[in-house]
XYZ file of C-alpha atoms in Angstrom:
353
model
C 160.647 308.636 61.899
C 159.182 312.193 61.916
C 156.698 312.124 64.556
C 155.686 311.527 68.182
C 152.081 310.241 67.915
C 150.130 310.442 71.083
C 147.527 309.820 73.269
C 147.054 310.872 77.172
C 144.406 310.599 79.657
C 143.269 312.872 82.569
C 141.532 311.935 85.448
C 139.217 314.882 86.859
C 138.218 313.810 90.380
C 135.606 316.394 91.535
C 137.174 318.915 89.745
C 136.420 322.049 87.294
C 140.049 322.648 85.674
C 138.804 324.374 83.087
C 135.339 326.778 83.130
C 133.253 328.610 80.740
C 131.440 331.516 80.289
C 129.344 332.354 83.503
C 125.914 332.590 83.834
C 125.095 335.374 86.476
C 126.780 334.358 89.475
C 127.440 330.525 88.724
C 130.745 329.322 87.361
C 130.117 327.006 84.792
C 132.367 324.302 83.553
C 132.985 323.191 79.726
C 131.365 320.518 78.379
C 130.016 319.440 74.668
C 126.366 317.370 74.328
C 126.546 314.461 72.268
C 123.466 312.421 71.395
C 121.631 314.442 74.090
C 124.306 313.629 76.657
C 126.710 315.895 78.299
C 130.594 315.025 78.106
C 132.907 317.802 79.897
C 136.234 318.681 78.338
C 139.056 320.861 78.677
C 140.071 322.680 75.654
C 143.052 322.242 73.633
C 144.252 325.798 74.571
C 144.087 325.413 78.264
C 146.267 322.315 78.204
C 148.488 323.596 76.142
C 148.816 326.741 78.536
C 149.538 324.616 81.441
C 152.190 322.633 79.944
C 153.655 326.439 78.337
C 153.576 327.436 82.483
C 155.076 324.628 83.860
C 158.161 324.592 81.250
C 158.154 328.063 81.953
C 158.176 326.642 86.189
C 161.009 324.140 84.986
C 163.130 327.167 83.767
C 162.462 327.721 80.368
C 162.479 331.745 79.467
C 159.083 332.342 77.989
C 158.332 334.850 75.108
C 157.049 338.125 76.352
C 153.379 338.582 75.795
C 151.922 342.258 74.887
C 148.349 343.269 74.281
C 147.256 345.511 72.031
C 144.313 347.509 70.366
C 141.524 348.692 71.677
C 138.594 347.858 74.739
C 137.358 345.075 75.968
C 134.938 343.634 73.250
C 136.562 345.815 70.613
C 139.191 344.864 67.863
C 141.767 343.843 70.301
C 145.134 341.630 69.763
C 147.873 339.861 72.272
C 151.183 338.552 70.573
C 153.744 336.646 71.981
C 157.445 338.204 70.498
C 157.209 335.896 67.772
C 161.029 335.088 67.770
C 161.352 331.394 67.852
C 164.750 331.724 67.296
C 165.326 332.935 71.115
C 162.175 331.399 72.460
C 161.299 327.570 72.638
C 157.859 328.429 73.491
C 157.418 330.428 70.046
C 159.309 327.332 68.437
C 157.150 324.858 70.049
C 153.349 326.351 70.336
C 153.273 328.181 67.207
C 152.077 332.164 67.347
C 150.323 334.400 64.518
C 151.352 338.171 64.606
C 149.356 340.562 62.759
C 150.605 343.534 61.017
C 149.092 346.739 61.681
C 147.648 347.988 58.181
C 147.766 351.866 59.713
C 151.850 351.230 59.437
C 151.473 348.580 56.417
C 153.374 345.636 58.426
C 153.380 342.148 57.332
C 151.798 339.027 59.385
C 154.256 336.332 60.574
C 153.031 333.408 61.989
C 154.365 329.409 62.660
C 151.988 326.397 63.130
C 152.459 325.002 65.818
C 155.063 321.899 65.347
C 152.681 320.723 68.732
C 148.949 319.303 67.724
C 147.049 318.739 70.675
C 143.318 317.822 70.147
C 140.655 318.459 72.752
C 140.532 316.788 76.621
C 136.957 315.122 76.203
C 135.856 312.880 78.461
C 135.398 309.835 77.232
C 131.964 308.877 78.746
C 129.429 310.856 79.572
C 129.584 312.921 82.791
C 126.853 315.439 84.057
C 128.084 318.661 86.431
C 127.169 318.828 89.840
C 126.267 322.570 90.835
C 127.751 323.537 94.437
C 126.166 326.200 96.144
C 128.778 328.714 98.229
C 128.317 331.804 100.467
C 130.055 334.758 100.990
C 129.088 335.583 104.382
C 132.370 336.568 107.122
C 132.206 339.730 107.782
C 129.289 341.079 106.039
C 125.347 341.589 107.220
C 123.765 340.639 103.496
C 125.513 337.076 102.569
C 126.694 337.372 98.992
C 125.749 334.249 97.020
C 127.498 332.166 93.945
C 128.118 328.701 92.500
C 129.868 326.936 90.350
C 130.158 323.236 88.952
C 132.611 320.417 88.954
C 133.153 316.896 87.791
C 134.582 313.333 87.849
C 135.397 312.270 84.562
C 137.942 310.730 82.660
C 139.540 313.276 79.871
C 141.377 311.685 76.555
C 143.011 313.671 73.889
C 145.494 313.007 70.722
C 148.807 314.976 69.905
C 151.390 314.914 67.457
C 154.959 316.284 67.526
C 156.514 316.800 64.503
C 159.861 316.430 65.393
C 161.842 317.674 62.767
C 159.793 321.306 62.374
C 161.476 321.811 65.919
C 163.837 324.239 65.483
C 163.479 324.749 61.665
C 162.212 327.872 60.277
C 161.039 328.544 56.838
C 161.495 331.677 54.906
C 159.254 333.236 52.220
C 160.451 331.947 48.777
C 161.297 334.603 46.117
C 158.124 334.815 44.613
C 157.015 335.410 48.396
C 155.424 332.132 48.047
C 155.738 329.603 51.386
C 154.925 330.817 55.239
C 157.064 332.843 57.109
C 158.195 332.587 60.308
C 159.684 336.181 60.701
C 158.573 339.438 59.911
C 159.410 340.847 56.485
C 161.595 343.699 58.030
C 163.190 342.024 60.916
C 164.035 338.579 58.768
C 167.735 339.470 58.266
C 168.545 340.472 61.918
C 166.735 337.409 63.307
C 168.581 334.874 60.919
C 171.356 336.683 61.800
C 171.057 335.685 65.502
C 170.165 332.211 64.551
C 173.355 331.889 62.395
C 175.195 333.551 65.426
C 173.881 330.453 67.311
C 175.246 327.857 64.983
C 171.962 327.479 62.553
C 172.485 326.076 58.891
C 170.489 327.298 56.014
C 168.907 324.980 52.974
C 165.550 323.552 52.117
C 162.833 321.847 54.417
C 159.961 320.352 52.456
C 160.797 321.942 49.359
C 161.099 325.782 51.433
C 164.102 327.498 51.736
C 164.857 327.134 55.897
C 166.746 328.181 58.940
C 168.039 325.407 61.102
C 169.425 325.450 64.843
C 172.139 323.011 65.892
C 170.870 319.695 66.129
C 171.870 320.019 69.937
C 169.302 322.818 70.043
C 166.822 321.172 68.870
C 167.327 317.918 70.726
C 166.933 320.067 73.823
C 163.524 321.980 72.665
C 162.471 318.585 72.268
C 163.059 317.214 75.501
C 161.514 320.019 77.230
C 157.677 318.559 75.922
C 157.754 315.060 77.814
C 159.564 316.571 80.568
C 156.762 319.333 81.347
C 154.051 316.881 80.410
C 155.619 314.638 83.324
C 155.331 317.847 85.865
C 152.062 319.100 84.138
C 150.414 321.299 86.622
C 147.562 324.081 86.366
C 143.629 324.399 85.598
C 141.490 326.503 87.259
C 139.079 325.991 90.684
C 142.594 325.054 92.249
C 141.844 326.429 96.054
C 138.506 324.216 95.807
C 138.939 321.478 93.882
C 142.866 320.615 93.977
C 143.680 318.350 91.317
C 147.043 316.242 89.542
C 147.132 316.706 86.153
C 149.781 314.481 85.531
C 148.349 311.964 82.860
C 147.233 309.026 84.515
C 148.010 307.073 81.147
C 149.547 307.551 78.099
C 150.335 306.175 74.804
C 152.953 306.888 72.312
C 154.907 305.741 69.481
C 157.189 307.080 66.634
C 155.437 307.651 63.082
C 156.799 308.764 59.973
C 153.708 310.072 58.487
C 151.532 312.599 60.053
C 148.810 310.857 61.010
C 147.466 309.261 64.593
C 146.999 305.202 64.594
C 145.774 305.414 68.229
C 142.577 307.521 67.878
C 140.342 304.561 68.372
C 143.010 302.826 70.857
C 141.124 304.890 74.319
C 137.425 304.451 74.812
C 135.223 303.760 77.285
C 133.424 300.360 78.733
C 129.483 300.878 80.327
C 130.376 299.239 83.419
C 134.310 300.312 84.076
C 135.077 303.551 82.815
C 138.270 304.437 80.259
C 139.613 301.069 78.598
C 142.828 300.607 76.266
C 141.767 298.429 73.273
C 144.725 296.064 73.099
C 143.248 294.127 70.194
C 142.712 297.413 68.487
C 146.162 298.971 69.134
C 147.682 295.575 67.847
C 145.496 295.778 64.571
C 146.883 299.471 64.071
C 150.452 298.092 64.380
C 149.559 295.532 62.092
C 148.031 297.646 59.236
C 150.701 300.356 59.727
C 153.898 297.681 59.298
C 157.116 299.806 58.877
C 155.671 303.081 59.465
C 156.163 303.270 62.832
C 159.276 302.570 65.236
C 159.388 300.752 68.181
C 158.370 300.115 71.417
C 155.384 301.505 71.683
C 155.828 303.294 74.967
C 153.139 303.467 78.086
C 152.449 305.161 80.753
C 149.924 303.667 83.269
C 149.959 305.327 86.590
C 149.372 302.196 89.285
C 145.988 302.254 90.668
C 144.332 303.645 87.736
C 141.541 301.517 86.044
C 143.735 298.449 87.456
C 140.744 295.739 85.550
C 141.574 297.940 82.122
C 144.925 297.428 82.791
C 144.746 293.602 83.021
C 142.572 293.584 80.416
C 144.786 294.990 77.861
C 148.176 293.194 79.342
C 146.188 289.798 78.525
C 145.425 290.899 74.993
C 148.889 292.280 74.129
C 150.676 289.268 76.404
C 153.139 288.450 73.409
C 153.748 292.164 72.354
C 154.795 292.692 76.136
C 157.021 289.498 75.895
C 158.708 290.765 73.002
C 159.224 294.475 74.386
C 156.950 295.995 71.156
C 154.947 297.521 74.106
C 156.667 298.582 77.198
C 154.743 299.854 80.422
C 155.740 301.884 83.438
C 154.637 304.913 85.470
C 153.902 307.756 83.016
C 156.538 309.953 84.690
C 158.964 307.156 83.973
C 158.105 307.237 80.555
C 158.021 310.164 79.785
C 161.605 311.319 81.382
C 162.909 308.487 79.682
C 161.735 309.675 76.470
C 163.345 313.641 77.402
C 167.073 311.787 78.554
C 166.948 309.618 75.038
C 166.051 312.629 72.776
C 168.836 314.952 74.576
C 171.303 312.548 74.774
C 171.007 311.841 70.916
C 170.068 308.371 70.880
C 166.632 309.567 68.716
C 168.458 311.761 66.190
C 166.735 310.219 63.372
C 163.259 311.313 64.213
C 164.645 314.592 63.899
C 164.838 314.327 59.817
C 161.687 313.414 57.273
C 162.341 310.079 56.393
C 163.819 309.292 52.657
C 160.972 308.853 49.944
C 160.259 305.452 49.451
């Protein structure tokens, strides 16, 4: 197996966790029409901020961000360090660093080895506006508003597992994507060698590898900040969890997602798990996927979706293909397996059939 396929679930209760651009002195909230219907969401880079800041709250050293160029709606840039090698958050979320071509330096960059799609809710959901006043202390009130939500966000994500920790270099006809910059390559493989890192080819690229140990541990640090996840904005107002209320995940050795059509939404109850669907996946996908097929359903969340999908995968349950607990549970679980090496193989593309 080669990668973590995912899906996870959000519940927004009167909430705005993630706004966008303003409209005079209102604060409005995100949200994409569909079939003339409104359905708020919270973009892919916000999400992936707040689980960045609460690794980063779990003690993981994050890369050092500088911005540069010019003013505010001018040719302007912000770059992490781009040094994956020191930084799990530059391993794990990817960066792009462009070269200034005043001093003729090269671009480095690194997709991200974490795919997260976009928080949408998954029915449709129309803000409320809530009017506020500034008025303590002053003679002319100053007035503003903003809008919030209940909704139910669902998003996919896939980890590819074995692009943790591995580094490609430019071939020798410069051919391939680097992860370092031309002119600092041999002092930053350097420091990875220093660390223990092999050298060969990954998916037909010459590559950089840390210790497996390494790499076990950037792992790890996903499911365990996912199970913490805290953040979003309109915070002092509208306090929220973000810890998923549910989600889905199971081992894959292509990179593809068989649970995009697992999450959806009934008329009359809200979010729903398709158990006959996510058994027709597993089906059509027979020995491309490892299991169990892990769960995490936080208790008191859509309890009638919950029994709902238990009775439709009743002998996948039985036979521990699907497991179910608390998301935190899960998703711990899945940190303590992957560092204590009991997952090494999804660390390695699997063998050409």
């Amino acid at each position: 197996m080669a990668y973590l396929a995912g899906m996870m679930v959000l519940s927004v209760q009167a909430g705005a966790p993630n706004n966008g651009r303003s409209e005079e002195t209102v604060s409005r909230v995100k949200f994409a029409r569909i079939r003339g219907r409104k359905y708020p969401y919270v973009s892919a880079q916000a999400a992936r901020r707040w689980i960045r800041e609460t690794m980063v709250e779990r003690g993981s050293v994050p890369s050092p961000v500088t911005r540069v160029g010019k003013a505010q709606g001018k040719a302007q840039k912000a770059n992490t360090q781009a040094d994956p090698v020191r930084y799990p958050d530059d391993d794990l979320f990817g960066y792009m660093r462009a070269g200034s071509r005043k001093d003729d330096a090269a671009t480095t960059l690194r997709d991200s080895p974490f795919m997260l799609g976009t928080l949408m809710s998954v029915e449709p959901a129309y803000p409320t506006e809530d009017f506020g006043v500034m008025s303590r202390g002053v003679t002319e009130p100053v007035l503003h508003g903003h809008e919030f939500y209940t909704a139910d966000l669902a998003a996919p994500f896939l980890l590819d597992l074995p692009r943790i920790g591995t580094f490609t270099l430019p071939g020798a006809d410069g051919v391939g994507r680097p992860n370092y910059l031309t002119q600092e390559q041999a002092l930053q493989v350097a420091e990875a060698a220093a660390l223990g890192a092999t050298t060969g080819p990954f998916r037909d690229q010459p590559a950089v590898r840390l210790p497996l140990e390494e790499r076990r541990r950037r792992a790890a640090l996903l499911p365990e900040a996912i199970a913490h996840l805290s953040g979003g904005a309109k915070q002092a107002l509208h306090y929220g969890d973000r810890v998923p209320a549910l989600i889905v995940l199971v081992a894959f050795n292509g990179g593809i997602n068989p649970l995009g059509h697992v999450i959806d939404s009934d008329p009359d109850t809200g979010v729903r798990v398709r158990g006959d669907v996510l058994v027709q996946e597993l089906e059509a996908w027979a020995g491309e996927w490892e299991g169990p097929v892990r769960i995490g359903w936080r208790p008191g969340f859509r309890d009638q979706a919950r029994e709902d999908f238990e009775k439709q995968c009743e002998r996948q349950l039985a036979e521990g293909t699907i497991v179910v607990d608390h998301p935190r549970t899960v998703l711990l679980k899945l940190a303590e397996e992957l560092r204590a090496g009991e997952l090494d193989g999804w660390f390695d593309d699997p063998e050409p059939r």
